[in-house]
CSV table of C-alpha atoms in Angstrom, one decimal:
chain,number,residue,atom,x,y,z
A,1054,UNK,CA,118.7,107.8,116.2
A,1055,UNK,CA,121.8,110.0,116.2
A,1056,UNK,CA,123.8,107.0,117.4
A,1057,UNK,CA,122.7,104.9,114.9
A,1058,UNK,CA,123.3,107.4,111.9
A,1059,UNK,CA,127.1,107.4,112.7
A,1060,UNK,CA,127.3,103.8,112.7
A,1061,UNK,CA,126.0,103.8,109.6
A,1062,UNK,CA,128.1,106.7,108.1
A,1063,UNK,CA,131.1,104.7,109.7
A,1064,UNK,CA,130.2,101.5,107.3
A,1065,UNK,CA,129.7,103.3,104.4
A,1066,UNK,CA,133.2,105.3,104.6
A,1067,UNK,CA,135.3,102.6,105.7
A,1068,UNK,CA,133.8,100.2,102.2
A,1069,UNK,CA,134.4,103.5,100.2
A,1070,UNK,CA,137.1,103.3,97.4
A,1071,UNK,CA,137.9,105.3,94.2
A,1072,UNK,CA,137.0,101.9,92.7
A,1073,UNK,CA,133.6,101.7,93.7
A,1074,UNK,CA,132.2,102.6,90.4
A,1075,UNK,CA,133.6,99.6,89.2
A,1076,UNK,CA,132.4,98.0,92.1
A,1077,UNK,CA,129.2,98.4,91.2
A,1078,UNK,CA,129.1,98.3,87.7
A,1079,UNK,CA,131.0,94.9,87.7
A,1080,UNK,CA,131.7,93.2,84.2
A,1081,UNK,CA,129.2,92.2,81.6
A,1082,UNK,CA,128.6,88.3,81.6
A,1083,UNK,CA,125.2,87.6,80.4
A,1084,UNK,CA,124.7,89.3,76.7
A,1085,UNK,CA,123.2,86.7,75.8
A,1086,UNK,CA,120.3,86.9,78.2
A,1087,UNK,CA,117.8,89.1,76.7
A,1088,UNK,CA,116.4,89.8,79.9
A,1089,UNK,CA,119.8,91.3,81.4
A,1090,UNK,CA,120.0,95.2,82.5
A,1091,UNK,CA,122.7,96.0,79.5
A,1092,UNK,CA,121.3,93.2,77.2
A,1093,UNK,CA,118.2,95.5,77.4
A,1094,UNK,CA,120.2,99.0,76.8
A,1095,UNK,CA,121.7,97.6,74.1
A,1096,UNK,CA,118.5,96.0,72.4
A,1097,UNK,CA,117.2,100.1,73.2
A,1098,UNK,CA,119.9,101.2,71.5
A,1099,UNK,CA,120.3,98.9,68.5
A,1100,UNK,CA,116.4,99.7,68.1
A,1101,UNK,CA,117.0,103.3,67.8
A,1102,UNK,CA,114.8,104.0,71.0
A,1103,UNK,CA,116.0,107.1,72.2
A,1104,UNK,CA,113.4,107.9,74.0
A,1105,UNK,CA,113.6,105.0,76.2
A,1106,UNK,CA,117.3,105.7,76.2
A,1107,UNK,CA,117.2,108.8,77.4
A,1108,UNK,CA,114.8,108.2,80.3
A,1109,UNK,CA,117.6,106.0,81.4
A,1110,UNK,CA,120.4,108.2,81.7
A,1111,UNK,CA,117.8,111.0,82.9
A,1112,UNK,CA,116.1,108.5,86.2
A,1113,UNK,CA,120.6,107.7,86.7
A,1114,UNK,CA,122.4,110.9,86.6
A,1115,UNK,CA,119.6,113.4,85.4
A,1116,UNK,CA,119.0,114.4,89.2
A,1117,UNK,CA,122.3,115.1,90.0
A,1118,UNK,CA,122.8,117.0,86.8
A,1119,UNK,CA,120.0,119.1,87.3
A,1120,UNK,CA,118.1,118.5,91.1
A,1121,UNK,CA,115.0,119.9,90.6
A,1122,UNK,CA,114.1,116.8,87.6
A,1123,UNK,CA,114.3,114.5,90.7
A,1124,UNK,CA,111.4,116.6,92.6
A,1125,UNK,CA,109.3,116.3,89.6
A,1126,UNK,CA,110.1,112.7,89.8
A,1127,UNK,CA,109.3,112.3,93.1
A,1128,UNK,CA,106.0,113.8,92.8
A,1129,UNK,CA,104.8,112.0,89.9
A,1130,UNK,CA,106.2,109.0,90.5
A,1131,UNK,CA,106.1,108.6,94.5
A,1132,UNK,CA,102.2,106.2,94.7
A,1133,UNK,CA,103.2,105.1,91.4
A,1134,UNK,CA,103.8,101.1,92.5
A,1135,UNK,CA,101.4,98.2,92.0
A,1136,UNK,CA,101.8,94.3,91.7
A,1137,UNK,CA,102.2,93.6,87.6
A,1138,UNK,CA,102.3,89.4,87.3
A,1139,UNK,CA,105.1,88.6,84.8
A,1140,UNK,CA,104.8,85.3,83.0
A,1141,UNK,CA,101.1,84.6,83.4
A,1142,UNK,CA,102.2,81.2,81.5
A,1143,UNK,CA,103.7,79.9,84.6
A,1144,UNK,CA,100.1,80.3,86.4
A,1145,UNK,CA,99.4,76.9,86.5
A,1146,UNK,CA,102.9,75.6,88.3
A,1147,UNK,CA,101.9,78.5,91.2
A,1148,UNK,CA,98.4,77.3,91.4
A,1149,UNK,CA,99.7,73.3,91.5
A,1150,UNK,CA,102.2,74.4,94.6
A,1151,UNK,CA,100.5,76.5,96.3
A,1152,UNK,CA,102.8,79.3,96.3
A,1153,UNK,CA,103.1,82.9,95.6
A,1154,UNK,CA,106.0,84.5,94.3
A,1155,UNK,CA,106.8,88.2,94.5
A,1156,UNK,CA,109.8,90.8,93.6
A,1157,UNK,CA,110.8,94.1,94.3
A,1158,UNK,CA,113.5,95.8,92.8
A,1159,UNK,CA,116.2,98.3,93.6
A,1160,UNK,CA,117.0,101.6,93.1
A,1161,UNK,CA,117.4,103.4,89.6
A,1162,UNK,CA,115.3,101.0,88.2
A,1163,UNK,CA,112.3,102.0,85.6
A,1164,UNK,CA,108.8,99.7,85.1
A,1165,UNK,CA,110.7,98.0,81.8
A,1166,UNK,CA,113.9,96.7,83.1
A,1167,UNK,CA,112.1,95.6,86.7
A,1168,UNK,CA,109.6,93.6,84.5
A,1169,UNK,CA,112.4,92.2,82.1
A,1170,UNK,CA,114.6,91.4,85.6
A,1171,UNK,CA,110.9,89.7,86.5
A,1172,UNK,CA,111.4,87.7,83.7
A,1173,UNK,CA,114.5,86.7,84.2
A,1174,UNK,CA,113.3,84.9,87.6
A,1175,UNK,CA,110.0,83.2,85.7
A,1176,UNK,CA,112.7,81.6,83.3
A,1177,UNK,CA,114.7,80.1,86.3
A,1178,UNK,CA,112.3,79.0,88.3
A,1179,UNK,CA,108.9,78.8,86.1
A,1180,UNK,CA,106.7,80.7,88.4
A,1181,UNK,CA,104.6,83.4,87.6
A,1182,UNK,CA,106.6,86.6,89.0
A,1183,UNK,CA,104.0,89.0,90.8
A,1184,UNK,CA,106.8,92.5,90.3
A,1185,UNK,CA,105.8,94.9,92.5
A,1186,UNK,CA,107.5,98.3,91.3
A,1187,UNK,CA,109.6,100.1,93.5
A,1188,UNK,CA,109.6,103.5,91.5
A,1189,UNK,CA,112.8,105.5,90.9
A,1190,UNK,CA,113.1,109.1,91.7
A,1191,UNK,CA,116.7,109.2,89.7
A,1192,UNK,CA,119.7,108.2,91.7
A,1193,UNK,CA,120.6,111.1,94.5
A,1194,UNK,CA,117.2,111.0,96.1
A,1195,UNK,CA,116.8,107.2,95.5
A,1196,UNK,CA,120.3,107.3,97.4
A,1197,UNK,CA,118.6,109.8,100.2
A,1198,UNK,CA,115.6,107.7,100.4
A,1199,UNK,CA,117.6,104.3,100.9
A,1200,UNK,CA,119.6,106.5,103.8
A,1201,UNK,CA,116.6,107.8,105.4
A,1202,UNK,CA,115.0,104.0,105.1
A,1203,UNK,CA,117.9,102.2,106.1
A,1204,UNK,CA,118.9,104.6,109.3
A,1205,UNK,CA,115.2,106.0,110.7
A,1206,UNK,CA,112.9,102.9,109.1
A,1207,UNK,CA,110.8,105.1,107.1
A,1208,UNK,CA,108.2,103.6,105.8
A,1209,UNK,CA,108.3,104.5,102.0
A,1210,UNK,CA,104.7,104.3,99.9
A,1211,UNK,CA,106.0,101.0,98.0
A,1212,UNK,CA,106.6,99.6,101.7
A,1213,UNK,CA,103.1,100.5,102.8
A,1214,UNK,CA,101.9,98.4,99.7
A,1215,UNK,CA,104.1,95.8,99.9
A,1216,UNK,CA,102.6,95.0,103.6
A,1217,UNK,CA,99.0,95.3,101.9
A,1218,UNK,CA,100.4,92.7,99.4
A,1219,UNK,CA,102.0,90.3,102.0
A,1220,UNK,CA,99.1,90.5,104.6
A,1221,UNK,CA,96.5,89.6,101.6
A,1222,UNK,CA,98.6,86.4,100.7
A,1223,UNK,CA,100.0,85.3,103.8
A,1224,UNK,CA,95.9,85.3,105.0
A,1225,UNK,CA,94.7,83.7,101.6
A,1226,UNK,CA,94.2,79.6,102.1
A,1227,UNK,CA,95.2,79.6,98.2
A,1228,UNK,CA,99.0,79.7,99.4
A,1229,UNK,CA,100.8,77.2,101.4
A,1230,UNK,CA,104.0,79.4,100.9
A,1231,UNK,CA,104.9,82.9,99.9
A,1232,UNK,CA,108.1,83.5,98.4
A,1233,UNK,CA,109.5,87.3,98.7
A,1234,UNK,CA,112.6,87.8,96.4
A,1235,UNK,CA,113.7,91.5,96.3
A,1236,UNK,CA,117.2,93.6,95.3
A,1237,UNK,CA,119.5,96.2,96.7
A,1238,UNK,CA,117.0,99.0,98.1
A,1239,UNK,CA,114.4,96.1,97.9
A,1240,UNK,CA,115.5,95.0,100.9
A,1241,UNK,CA,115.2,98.0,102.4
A,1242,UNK,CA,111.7,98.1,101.8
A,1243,UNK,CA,111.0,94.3,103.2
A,1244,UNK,CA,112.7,95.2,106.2
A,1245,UNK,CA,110.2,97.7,106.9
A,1246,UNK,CA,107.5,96.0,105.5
A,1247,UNK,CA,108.3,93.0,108.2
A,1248,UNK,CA,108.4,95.6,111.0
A,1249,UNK,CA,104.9,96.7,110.4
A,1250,UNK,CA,104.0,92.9,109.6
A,1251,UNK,CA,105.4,91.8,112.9
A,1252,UNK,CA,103.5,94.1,114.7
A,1253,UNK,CA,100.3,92.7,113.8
A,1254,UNK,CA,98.3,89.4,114.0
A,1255,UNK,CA,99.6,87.7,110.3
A,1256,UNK,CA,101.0,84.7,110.8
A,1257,UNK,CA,104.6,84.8,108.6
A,1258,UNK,CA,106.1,81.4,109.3
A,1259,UNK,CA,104.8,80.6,105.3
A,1260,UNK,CA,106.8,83.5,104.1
A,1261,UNK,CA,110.2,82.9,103.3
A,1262,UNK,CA,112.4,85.8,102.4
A,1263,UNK,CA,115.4,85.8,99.5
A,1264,UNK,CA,117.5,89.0,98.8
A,1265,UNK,CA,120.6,89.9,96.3
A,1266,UNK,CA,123.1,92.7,97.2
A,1267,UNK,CA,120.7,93.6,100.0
A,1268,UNK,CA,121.3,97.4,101.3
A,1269,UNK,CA,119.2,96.4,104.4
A,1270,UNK,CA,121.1,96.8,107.6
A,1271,UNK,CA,118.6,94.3,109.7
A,1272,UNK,CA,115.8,91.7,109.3
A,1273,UNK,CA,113.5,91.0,112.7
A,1274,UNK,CA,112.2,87.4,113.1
A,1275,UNK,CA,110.0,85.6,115.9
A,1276,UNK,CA,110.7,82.1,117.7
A,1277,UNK,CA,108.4,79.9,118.0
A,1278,UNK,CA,108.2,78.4,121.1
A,1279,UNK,CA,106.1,75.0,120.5
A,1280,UNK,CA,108.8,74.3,118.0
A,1281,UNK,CA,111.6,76.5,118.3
A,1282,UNK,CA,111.4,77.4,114.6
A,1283,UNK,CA,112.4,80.9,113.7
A,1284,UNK,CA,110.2,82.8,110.5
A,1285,UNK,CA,110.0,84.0,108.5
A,1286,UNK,CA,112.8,81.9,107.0
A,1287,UNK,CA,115.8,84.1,105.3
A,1288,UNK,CA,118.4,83.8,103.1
A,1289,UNK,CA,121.1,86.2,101.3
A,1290,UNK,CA,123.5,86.1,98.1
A,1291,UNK,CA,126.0,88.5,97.8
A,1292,UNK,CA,128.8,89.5,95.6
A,1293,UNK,CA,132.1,89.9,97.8
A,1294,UNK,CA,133.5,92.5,95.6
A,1295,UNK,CA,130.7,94.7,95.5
A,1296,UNK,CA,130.0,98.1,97.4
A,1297,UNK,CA,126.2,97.4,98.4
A,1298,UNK,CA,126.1,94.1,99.2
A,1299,UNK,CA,130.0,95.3,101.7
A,1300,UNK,CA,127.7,98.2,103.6
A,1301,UNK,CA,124.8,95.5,103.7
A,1302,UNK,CA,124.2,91.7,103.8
A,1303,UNK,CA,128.5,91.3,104.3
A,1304,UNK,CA,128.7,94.2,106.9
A,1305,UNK,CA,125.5,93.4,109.5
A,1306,UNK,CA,124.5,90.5,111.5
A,1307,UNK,CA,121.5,89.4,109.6
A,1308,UNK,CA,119.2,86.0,110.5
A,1309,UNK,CA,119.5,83.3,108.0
A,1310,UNK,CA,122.4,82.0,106.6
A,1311,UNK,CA,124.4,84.4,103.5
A,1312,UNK,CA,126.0,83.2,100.6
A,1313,UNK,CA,128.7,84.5,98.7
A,1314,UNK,CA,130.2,84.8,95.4
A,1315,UNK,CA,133.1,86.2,94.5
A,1316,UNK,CA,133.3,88.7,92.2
A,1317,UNK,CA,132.1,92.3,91.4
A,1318,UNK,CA,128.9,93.7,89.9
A,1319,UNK,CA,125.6,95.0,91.7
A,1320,UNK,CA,122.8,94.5,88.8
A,1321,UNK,CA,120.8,92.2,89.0
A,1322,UNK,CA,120.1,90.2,85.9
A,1323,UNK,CA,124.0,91.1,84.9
A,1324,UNK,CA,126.1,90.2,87.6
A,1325,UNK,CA,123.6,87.8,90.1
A,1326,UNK,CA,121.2,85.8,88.2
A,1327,UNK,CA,123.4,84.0,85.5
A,1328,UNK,CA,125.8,83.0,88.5
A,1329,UNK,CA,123.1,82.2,91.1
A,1330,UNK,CA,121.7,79.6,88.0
A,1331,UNK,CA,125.0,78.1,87.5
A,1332,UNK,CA,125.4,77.0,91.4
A,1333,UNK,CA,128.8,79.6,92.1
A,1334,UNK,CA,127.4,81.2,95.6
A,1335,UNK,CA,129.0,79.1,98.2
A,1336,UNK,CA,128.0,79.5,102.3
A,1337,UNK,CA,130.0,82.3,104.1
A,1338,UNK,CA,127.7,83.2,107.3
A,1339,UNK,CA,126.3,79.8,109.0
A,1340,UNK,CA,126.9,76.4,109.0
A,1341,UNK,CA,129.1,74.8,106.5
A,1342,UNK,CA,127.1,71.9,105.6
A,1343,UNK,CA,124.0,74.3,104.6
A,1344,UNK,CA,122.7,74.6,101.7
A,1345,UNK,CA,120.6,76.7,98.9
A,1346,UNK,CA,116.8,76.3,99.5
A,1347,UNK,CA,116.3,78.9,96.9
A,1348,UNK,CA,118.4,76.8,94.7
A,1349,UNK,CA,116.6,73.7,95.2
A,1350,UNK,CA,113.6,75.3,93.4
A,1351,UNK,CA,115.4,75.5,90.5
A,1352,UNK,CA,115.0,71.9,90.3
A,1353,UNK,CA,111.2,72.1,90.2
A,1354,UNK,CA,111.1,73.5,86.9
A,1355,UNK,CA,111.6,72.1,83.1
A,1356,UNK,CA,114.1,73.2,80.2
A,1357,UNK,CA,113.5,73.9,77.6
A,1358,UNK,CA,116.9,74.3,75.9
A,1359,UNK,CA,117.3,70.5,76.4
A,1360,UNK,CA,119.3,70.4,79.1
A,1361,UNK,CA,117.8,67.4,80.8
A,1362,UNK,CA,118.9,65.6,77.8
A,1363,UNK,CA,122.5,66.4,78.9
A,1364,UNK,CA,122.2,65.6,82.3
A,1365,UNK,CA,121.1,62.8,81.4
A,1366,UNK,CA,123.6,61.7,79.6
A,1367,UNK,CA,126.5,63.2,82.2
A,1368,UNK,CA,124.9,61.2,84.4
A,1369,UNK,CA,124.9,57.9,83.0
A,1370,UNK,CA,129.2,58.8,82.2
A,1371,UNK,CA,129.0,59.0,86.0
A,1372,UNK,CA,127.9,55.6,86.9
A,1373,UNK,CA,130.5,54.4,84.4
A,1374,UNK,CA,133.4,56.9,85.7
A,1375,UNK,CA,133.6,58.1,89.2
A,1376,UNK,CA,135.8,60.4,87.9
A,1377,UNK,CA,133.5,63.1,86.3
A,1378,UNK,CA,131.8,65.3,88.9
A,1379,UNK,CA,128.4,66.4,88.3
A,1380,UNK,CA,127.4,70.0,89.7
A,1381,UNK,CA,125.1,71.2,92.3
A,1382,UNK,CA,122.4,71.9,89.8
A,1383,UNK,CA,123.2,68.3,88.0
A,1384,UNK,CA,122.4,66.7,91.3
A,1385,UNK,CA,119.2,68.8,92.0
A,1386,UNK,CA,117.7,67.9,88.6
A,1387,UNK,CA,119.1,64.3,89.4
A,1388,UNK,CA,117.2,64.4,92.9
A,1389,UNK,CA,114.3,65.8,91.0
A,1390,UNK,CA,113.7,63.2,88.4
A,1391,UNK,CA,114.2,60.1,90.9
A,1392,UNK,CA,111.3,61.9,93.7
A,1393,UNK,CA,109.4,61.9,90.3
A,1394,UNK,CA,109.4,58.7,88.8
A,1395,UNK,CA,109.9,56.9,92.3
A,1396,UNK,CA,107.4,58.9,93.7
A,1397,UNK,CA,109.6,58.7,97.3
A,1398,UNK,CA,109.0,62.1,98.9
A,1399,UNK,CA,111.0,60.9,101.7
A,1400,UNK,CA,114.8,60.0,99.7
A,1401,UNK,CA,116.7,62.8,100.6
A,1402,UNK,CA,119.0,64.6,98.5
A,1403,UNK,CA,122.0,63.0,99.7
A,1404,UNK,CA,120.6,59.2,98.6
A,1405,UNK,CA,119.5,60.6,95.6
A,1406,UNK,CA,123.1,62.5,94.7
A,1407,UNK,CA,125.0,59.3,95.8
């Protein structure tokens, strides 16, 4: 209790800097991405939607302009979170694999821009997204509610629902895996949704957990004992130069191995996602030879900018010159394309990369 409040106070003071705006607020690097957080204010504001502008500014600094907006947010808005599927087109690729694919967002964060960062995670990995909204109260009791989540495990009413969500899929025979993605506060509310979980008879070794700039200070797992496997499976990105992901996923001892990137910037679809695609988080916490298993399933899905066609041709250049190196997600459409045509599910990545 107590004891564990002033560790946690400790953390956050000792990351704290007069640049922690900036921090936070990184630089822009994806304006092209319709789908990004200030891609989306800007489309707002080119549009002439003030209104949706507005309700912006008022869910980030509108409660601690004026406090009592943030208790009429808080009442309205508190049961407000349900499963919305993004990219329905997708259906067919989640049905063929078996899998289901959810999101939950982080703090300050309104139904639009958690949908559009939904979509942003349907283009990368053609799934159908299933975003379940973790609704903003404006940013000073979103802070207090992370704090109160994070320290005394409080189980908030999107965490409650997120559990209903998990135990309805983990028990469903339709899935062979369920894949949890989920942001900043986000992983705040897994955490507690896997304390509750792991209290009861589901079975999580087919859900497999994936977080960016993750405030969470812990993540339980179990051990099995037949085969000494440890679910459900984990794994974290962070950006090194950022606040959150310093008092979270960089600051705790968390199962499952952490990769890191370096450079500033806590959104999302901004400062995560476009990076994340390209390949740039490298291992920090576990072993060195590990790699991406979130990144592998980006190698599942089709382009349709006609990047194939490019790899293609890179990679005939590379059987001619040993000299031009292909990158990680060159080789994972590479890997790809031979299990395809070859049909041999057992080449491993390494004989299909050499």
């Amino acid at each position: 209790g107590l004891r564990e409040f002033v560790n946690e106070l400790k953390c956050c003071i000792h990351h704290i800097s007069w640049k922690i705006h900036k921090s936070v607020l990184g630089e822009s690097t994806s304006a092209n991405d319709e789908d990004s957080e200030i891609a989306y204010i800007w489309k707002c504001w080119k549009s002439m939607k003030i209104i949706k502008i507005t309700k912006l500014f008022l869910l980030s600094f509108g409660s601690i302009l004026f406090p009592p907006m943030g208790f009429f947010l808080w009442f309205f808005l508190k049961s407000n979170s349900k499963i919305v599927e993004v990219a329905e087109e997708f259906a067919q690729n989640n049905d063929k694999q078996k899998e289901r694919w959810l999101f939950v967002n982080g703090m300050c964060v309104n139904t639009n821009l958690g949908k559009a960062n939904a979509r942003q995670l349907s283009k990368i990995f053609q799934k159908q997204i299933g975003f379940l909204h973790n609704p903003t109260q404006g940013f000073l009791f979103d802070l207090m509610e992370c704090m109160v989540g994070r320290t005394f495990n409080y189980k908030t009413p999107v965490a409650l629902r997120l559990v209903s969500c998990l135990r309805e899929d983990l028990s469903s025979e339709k899935y062979e895996k369920v894949i949890l993605i989920v942001h900043s506060q986000g992983g705040i509310v897994a955490s507690n949704a896997i304390n509750i979980l792991m209290d009861s008879k589901i079975d999580l070794r087919k859900l497999e957990v994936y977080t960016f700039g993750s405030a969470a200070d812990e993540f339980v797992q179990k051990v099995d004992k037949k085969t000494g496997m440890s679910y459900p499976f984990y794994e974290h990105y962070a950006n090194k130069h950022e606040y959150i992901a310093k008092i979270g996923t960089l600051y705790w001892q968390l199962p499952g191995n952490v990769f890191c990137n370096k450079r500033l910037g806590h959104f999302l679809g901004e400062h995560y996602l476009p990076d994340f695609k390209k390949g740039l988080y490298r291992i920090k916490i576990g072993p060195e030879d590990a790699t991406s298993r979130l990144y592998s399933y980006i190698a599942d899905s089709s382009d349709d900018n006609g990047q194939d066609t490019q790899i293609a041709q890179k990679q005939a250049k590379v059987g001619q010159n040993s000299n031009i190196k292909m990158t990680a997600y060159e080789k994972a459409k590479q890997y790809d394309r031979m299990r395809r045509m070859k049909n041999l599910h057992s080449l491993s990545p390494a004989d299909a990369t050499a």
